Coordinates of C-alpha atoms in Angstrom, one line a residue:
X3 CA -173.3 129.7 110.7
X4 CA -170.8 132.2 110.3
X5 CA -168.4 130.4 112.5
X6 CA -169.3 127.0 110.8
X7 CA -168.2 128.5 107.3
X8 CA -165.2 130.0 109.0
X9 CA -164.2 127.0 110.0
X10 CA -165.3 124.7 106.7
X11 CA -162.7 127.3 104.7
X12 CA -159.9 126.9 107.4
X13 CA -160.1 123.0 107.1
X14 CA -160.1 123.0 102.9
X15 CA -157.7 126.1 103.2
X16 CA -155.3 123.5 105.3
X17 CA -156.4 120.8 102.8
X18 CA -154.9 122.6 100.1
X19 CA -151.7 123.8 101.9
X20 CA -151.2 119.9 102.3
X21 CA -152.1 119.0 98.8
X22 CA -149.7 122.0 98.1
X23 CA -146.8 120.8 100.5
X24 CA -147.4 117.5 98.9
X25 CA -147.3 117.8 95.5
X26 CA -143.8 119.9 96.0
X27 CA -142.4 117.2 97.6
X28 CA -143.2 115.0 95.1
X29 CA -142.1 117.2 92.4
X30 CA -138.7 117.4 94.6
X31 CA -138.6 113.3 94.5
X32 CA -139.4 113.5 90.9
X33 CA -136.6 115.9 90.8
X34 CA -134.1 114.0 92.8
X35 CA -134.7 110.7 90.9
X36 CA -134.2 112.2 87.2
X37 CA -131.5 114.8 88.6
X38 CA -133.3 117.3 87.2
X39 CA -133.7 120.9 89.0
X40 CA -135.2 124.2 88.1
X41 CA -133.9 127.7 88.9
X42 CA -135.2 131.5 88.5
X43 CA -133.1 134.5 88.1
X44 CA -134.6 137.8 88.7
X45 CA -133.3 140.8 86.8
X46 CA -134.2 143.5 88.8
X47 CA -132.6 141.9 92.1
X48 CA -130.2 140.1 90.6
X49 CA -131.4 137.3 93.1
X50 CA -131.5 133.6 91.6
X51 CA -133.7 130.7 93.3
X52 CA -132.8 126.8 93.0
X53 CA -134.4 124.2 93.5
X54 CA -133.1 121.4 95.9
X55 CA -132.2 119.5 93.1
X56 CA -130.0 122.4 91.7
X57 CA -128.0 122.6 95.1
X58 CA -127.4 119.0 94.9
X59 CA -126.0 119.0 91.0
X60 CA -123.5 121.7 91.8
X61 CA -122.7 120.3 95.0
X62 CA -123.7 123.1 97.6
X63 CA -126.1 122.6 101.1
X64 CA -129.6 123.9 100.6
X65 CA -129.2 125.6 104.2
X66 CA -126.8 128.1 102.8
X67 CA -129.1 129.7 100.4
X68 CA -128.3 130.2 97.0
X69 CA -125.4 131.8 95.5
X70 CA -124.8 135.1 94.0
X71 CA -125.3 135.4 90.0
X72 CA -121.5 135.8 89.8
X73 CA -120.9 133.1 92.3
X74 CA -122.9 130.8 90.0
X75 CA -121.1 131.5 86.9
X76 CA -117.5 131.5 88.5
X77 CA -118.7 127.5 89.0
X78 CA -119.0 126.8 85.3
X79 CA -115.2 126.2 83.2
X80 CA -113.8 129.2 81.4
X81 CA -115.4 127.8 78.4
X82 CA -118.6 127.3 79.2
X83 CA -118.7 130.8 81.2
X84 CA -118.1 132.1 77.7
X85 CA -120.7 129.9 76.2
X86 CA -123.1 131.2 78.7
X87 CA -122.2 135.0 78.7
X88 CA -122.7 134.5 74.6
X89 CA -126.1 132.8 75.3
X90 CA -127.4 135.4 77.8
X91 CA -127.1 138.2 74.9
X92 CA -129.5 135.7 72.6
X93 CA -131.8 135.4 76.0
X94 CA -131.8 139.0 76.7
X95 CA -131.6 140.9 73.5
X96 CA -133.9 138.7 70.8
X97 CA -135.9 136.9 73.6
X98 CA -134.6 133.2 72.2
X99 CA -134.9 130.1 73.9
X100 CA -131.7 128.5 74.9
X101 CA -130.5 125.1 75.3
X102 CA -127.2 124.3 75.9
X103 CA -124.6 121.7 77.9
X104 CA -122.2 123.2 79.7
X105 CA -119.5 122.1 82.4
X106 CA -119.0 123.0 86.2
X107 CA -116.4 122.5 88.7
X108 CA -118.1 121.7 91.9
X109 CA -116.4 122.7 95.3
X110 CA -114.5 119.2 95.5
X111 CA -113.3 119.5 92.5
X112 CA -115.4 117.3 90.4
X113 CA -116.3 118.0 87.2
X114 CA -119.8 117.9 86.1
X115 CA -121.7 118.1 83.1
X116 CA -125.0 119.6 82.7
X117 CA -127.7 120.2 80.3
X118 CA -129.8 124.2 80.7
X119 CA -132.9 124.8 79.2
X120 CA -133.3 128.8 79.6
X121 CA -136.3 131.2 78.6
X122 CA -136.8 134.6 79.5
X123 CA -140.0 135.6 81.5
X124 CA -141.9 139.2 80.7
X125 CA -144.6 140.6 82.4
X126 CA -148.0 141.9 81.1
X127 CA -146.2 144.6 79.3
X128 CA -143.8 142.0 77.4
X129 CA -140.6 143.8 79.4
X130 CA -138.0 141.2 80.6
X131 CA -138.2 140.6 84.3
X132 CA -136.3 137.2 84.7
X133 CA -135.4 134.4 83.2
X134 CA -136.3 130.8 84.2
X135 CA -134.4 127.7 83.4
X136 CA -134.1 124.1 84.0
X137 CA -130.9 122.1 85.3
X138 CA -130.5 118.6 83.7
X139 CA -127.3 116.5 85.0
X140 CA -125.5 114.7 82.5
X141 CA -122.8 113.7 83.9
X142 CA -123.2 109.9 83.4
X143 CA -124.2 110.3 79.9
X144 CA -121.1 112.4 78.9
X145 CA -118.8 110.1 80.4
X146 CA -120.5 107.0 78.7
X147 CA -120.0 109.1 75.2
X148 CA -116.1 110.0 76.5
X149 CA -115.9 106.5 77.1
X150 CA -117.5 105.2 73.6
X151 CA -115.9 108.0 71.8
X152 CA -112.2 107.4 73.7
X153 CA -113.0 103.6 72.7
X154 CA -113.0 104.3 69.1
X155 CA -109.9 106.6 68.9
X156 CA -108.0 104.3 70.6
X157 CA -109.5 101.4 68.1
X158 CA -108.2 103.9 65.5
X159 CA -105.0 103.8 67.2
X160 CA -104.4 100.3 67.3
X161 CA -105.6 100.4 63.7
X162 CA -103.5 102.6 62.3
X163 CA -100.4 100.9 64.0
X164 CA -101.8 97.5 62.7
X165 CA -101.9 98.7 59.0
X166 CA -98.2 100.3 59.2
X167 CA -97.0 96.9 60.8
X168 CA -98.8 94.8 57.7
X169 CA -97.8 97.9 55.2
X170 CA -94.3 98.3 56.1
X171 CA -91.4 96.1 57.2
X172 CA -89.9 99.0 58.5
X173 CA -89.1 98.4 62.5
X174 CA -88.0 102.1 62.9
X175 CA -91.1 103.5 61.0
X176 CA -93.7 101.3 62.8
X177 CA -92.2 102.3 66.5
X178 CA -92.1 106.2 65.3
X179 CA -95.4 105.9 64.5
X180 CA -96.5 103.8 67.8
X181 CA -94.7 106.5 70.5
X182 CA -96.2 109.8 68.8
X183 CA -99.8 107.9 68.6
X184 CA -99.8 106.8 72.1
X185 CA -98.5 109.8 73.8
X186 CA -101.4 111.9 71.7
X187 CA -103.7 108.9 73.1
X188 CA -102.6 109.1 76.7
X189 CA -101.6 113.1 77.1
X190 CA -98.8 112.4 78.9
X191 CA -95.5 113.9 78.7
X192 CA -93.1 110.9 77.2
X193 CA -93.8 107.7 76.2
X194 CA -90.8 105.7 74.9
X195 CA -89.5 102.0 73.7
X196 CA -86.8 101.0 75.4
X197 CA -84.8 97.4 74.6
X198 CA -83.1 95.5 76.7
X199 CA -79.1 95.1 75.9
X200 CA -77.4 91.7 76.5
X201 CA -75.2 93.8 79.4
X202 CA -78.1 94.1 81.5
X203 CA -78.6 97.7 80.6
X204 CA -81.2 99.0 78.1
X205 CA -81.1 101.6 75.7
X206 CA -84.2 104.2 74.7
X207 CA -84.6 103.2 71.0
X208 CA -87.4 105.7 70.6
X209 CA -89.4 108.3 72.1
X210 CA -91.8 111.1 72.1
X211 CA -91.5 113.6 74.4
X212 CA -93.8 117.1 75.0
X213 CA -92.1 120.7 74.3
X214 CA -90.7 121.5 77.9
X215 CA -89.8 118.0 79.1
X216 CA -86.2 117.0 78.6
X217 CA -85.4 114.4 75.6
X218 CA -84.0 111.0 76.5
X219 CA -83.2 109.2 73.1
X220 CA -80.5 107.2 72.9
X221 CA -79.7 106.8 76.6
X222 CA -78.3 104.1 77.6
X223 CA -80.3 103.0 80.8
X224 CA -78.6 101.3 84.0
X225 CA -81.5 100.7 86.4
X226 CA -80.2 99.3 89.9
X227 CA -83.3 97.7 90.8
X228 CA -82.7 94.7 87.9
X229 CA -80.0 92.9 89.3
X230 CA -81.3 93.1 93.1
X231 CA -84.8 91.7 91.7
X232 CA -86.5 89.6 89.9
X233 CA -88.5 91.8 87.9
X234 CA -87.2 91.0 84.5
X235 CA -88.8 87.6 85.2
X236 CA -92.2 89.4 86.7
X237 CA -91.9 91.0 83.2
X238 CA -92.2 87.7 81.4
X239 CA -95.2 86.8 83.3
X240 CA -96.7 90.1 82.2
X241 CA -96.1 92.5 84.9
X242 CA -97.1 95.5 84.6
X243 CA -95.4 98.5 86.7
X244 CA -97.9 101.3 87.5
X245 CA -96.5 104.7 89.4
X246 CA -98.7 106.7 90.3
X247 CA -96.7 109.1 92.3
X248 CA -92.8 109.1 92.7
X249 CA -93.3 110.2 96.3
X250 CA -94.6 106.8 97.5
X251 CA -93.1 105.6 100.3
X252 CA -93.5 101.9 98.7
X253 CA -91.4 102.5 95.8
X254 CA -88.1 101.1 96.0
X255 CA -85.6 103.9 96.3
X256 CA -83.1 103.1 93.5
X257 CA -86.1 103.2 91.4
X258 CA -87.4 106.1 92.9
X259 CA -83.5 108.1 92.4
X260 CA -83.3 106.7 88.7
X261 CA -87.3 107.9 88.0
X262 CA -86.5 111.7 89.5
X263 CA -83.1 112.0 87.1
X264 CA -85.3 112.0 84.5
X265 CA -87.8 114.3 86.2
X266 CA -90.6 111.6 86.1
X267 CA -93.6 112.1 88.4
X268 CA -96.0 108.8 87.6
X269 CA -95.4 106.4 85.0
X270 CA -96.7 103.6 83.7
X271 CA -95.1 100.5 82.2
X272 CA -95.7 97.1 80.1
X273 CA -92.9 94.6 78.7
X274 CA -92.7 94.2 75.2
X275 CA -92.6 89.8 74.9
X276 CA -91.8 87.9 72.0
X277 CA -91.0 84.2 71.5
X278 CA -87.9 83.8 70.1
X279 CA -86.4 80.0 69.0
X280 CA -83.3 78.4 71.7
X281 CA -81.1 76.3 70.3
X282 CA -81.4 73.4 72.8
X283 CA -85.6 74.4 74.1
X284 CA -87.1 75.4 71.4
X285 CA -89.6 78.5 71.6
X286 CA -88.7 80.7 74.2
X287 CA -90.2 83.6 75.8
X288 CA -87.9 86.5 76.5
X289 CA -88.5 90.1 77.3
X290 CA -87.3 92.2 74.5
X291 CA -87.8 95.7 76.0
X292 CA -90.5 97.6 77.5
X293 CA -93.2 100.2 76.4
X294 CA -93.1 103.3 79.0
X295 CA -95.3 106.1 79.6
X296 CA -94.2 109.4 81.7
X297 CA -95.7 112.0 83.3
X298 CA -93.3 114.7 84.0
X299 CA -95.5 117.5 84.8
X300 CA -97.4 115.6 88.0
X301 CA -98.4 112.8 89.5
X302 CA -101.2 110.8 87.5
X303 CA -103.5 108.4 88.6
X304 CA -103.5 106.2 85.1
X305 CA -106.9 105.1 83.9
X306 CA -107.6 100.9 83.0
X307 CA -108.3 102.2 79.8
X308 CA -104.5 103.3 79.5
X309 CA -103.4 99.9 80.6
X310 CA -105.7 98.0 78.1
X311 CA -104.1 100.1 75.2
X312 CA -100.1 100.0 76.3
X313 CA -101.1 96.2 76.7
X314 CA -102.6 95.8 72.9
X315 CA -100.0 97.7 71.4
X316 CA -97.2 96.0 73.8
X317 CA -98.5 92.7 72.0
X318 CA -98.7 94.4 67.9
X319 CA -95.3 95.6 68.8
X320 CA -94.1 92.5 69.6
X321 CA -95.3 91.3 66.5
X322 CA -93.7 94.1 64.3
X323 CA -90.5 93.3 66.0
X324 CA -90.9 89.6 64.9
X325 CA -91.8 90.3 62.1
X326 CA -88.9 92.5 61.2
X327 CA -86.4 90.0 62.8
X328 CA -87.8 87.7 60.4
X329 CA -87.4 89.8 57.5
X330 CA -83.7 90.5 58.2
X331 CA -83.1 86.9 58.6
X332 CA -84.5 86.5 55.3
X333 CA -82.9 89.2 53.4
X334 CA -79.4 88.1 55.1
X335 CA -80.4 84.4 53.3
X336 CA -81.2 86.0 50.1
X337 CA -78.1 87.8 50.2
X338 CA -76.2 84.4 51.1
X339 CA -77.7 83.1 47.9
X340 CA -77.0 85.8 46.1
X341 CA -73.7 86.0 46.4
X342 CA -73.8 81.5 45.7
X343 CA -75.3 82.5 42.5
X344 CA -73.2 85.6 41.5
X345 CA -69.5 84.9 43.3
X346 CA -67.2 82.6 42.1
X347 CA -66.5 80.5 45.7
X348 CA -62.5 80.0 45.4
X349 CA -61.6 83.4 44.5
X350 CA -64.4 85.3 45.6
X351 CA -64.9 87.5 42.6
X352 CA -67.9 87.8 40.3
X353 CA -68.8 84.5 38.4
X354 CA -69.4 83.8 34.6
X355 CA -73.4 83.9 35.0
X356 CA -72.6 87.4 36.7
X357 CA -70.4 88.7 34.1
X358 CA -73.3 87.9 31.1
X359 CA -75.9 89.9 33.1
X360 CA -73.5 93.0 33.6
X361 CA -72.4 92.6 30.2
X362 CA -75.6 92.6 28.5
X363 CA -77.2 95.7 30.9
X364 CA -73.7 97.6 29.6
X365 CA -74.8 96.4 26.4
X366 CA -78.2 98.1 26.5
X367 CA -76.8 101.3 28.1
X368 CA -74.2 102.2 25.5
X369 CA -76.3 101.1 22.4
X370 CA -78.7 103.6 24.3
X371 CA -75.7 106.3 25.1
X372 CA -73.9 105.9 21.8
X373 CA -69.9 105.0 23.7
X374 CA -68.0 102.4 23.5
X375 CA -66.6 99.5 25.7
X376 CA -63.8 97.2 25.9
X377 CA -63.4 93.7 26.8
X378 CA -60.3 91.9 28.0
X379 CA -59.9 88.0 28.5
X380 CA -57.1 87.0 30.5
X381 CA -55.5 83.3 30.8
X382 CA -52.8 82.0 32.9
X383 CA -50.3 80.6 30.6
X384 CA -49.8 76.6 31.2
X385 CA -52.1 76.4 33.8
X386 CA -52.5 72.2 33.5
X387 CA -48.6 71.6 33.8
X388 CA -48.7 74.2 37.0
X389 CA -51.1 72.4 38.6
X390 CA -50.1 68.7 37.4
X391 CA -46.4 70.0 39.0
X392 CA -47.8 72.0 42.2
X393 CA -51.1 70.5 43.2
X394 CA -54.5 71.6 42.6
X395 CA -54.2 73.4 46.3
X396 CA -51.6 75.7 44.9
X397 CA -53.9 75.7 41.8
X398 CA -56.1 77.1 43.7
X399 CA -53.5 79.7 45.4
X400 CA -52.5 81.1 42.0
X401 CA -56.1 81.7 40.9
X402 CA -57.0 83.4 43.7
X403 CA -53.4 85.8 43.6
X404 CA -54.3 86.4 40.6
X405 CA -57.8 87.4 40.7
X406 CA -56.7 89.6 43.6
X407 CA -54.0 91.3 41.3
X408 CA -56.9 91.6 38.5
X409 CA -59.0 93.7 40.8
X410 CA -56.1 95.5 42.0
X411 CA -55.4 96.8 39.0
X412 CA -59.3 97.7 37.5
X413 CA -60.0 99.8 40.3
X414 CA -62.6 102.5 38.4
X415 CA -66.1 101.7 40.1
X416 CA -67.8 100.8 36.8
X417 CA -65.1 98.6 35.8
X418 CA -66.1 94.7 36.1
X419 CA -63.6 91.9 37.2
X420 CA -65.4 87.7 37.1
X421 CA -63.9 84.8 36.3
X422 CA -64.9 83.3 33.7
X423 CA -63.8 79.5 34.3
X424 CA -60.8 77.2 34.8
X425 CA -57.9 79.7 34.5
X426 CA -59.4 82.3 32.5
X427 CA -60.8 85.9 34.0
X428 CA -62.6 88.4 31.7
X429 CA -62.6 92.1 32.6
X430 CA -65.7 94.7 31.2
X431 CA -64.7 98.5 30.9
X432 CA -67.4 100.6 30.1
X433 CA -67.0 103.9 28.6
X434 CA -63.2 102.7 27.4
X435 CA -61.4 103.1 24.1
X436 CA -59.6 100.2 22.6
X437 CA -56.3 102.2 23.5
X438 CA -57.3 102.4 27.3
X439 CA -58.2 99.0 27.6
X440 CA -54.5 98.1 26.1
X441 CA -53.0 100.2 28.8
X442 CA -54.9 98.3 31.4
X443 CA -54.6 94.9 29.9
X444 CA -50.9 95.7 30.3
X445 CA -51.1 96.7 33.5
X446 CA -52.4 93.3 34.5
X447 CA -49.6 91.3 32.4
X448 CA -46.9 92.7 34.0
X449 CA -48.8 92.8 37.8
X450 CA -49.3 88.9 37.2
X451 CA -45.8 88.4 36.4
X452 CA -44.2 90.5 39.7
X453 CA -46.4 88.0 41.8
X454 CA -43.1 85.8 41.1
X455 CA -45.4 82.7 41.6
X456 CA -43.0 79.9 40.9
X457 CA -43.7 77.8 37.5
X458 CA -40.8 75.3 36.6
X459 CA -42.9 73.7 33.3
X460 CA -43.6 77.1 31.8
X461 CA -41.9 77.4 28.5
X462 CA -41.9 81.1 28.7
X463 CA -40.7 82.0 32.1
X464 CA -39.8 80.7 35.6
X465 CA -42.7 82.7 36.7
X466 CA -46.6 82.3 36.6
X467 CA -47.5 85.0 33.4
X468 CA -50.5 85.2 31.4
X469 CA -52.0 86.0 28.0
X470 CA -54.5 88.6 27.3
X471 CA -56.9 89.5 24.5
X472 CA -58.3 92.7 24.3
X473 CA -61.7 94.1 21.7
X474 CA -64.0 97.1 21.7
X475 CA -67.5 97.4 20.5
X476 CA -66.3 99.7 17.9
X477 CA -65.6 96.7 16.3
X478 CA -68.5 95.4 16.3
X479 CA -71.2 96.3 13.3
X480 CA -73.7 93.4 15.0
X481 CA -75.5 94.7 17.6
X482 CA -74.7 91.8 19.6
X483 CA -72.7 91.6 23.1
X484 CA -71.1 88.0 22.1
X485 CA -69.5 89.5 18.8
X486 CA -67.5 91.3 21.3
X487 CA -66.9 88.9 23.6
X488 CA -66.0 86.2 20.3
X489 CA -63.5 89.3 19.1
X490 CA -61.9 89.2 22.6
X491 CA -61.5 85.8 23.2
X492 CA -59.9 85.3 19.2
X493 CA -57.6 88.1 20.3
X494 CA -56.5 85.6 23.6
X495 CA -56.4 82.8 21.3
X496 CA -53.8 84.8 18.6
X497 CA -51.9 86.1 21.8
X498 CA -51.2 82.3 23.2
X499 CA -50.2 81.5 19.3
X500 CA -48.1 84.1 19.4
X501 CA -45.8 83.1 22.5
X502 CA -47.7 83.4 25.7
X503 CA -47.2 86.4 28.2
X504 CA -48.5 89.5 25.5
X505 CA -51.3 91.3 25.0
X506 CA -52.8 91.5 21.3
X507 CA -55.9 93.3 20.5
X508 CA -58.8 92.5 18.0
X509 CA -57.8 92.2 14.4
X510 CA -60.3 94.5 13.3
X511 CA -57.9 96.9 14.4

């Protein structure tokens, strides 16, 4: 009997070891599959136990045993051994529950992330004796949010260079922005736009560059490799030049010697394309400059998601560039028709519709001021006989003399010079007294005359002279720009009467 029951216990004794044995190894699946371990540190020994599943999220062999307390925290990053030594106090002194994520550095290297969940043990008498906490590995969920969160900054990115390029015509301001952005993006320690020159060379046109690495703005850029390759055509195809160490043997050399003068260790980069219109092909392709990224520092092994991004912004880039090439070519038109609309086309001073705007705004500013301004109207004297006896091509000679001697002699930066049609010229001096504008109108008499321009059916000299009429606003009690003008061209009028080749001023004087 006795040796019956003695046996009986020692078979259900075994059953439960197994049942035991079994349900760890199960819990050690369980475990394994959700990468979740548990661990036990004892305060009196200062001994910690793992699970397996610990061992294998920091990366260590069961077989060795566990680690020392301060073995175990060396593992975790500077900042998370602070975060733990800060929640060991709340664990410790109030007897909190802690949970927390923190990040390792197994002994590869890798980084890890991990998720604690930490509660201290007591014993019957409520005093601490250890504290017990579970391992969670988050690794693949951290890098996911990195991922998502890296996504949207660099969707920030790209938007914020998008709304500069639609905000602002600015090429300068819109390239500024895009370097600063992208090196912030990428952490790296320059990223610069460089353009292409028509010599072959290139030039940086901008750049950011990190405190300790050595500017390169403005250098003009004589890379050997381009005329011994074809790479400026790989460019237009879309190429993309990725270095991810300097010290590859598969790097061309001249490359290699033009990378290390500027004390670059990886680099990454993109062409900047944009169609541009031939005269013989239409549309055209070409490669307008490049978008390059640096790392000075070390070698780098560049992510996709680096690519993607030089790649997007390569392409908005291209776009702003366009865009601003477009804008100059239409300011340069406008300007073309400006001056059709303001310049008189033979002598290339200011035209009558001209004059009437300038005059009126001078108007307006001395009525608002309280001074004074003067106007004199000039005419060559027997213009018709000159040009019936020269030709209208030396007509057209004598105007332009003369409207050269008329600026000449009004040289103050306010003063106004236009012709005002056929062989008249009108000149507006602002801020000028009656007895200034007398002095200048004299000026331009006698200037005319020492042209000695030939004039055989003048009836007052041999030489090309001219008449002049001179008013100020003083004279004027109508608040009305034309008075003057009328006053001025009566004067003229009264100074051709008179004998030609004089200067009379306004009656009302």
């Amino acid at each position: 009997y006795t040796l019956s029951r003695i046996i009986r216990y020692t078979l259900e004794n075994n059953q439960s070891l197994n049942a035991l044995k079994e349900s760890k190894i199960k819990l050690q699946e369980a475990q394994k599959i959700a990468h979740l371990g548990n661990w036990e540190y004892d305060l009196k020994t200062q001994k910690i136990t793992w699970s397996d599943e610990v061992f294998n999220i920091f990366g260590l062999n069961p077989n060795r045993g566990e680690p020392t307390y301060l073995e175990w925290v060396e593992m975790f990053t500077l900042e998370s051994q602070q975060l733990w030594d800060k929640n060991l106090i709340l664990i410790l002194e109030k007897a909190e529950s802690c949970e927390c994520e923190y990040k390792i550095i197994q002994p590869d290297g890798r980084l890890r992330y991990i998720y604690t969940q930490a509660t201290l043990v007591v014993d019957n008498n409520s005093k601490p004796i250890g504290i017990f906490g579970t391992v969670l590995d988050i690794t693949e969920r951290k890098k996911a949010e990195l991922a998502v969160q890296e996504l949207r900054q660099k969707e920030r990115l790209l938007g914020l260079i998008l709304d500069r390029i639609h905000r602002s015509l600015n090429l300068d301001e819109i390239l500024e922005t895009t370097v600063e952005s992208v090196r912030f993006f990428l952490e790296c320690d320059r990223v610069l736009i460089y353009r292409f020159l028509e010599n072959g060379k290139g030039i940086v046109e901008k750049e950011s560059v990190a405190v300790g690495s050595n500017p390169i703005l403005g250098e003009i850029i004589d890379d050997p490799c381009f005329p011994n390759t074809n790479i400026i055509d790989r460019y237009k195809q879309g190429y993309i030049s990725i270095i991810e160490d300097v010290e590859n043997p598969d790097i061309n050399k001249c490359h290699v010697d033009l990378l290390k003068q500027f004390e670059v260790k990886a680099s990454m980069v993109l062409p900047i394309l944009i169609n541009q219109e031939g005269e013989k092909q239409g549309s055209e392709t070409i490669a307008w400059g490049l978008i390059v990224a640096h790392q000075c520092t070390h070698k780098r092994q560049w992510r996709i998601s680096d690519t993607d991004l030089l790649r997007r912004l390569a392409t908005q880039i291209a776009i702003a560039i366009q865009q601003a090439q477009l804008y100059h070519r239409l300011e340069k038109l406008n300007q073309e028709l400006e001056k059709i609309a303001y310049v008189d086309g033979l002598t290339g001073i200011c035209n009558r519709r001209h004059f009437e705007e300038k005059l009126d705004q001078e108007w307006k500013r001395l009525t608002r001021d309280n001074n004074s301004m003067s106007i004199i109207m000039v005419d060559i004297d027997y213009f018709k006989p000159y040009n019936d006896t020269y030709g209208h091509q030396q007509g057209d000679k004598c105007l332009q003399k003369v409207a050269q001697t008329i600026s000449a002699v009004v040289k103050r930066p306010g003063d106004f010079v236009a012709r005002y049609g056929g062989e008249e010229f009108v000149v507006l001096l602002p801020n000028t007294s009656i007895e200034g504008a007398l002095k200048v109108a004299e000026d331009i008499r006698t200037q005319i005359e020492a042209l000695r321009i030939p004039h055989t059916a003048s009836t007052v000299s041999k030489w090309v002279t001219s008449s002049l009429g001179v008013a100020n606003s003083r004279c004027c009690t109508d608040s009305n720009p034309q008075i003057l003008l009328e006053a001025a061209d009566m004067a003229l009028y009264n100074a051709k009467n008179a004998g030609r080749n004089q200067v009379y001023i306004d009656d009302s004087y």
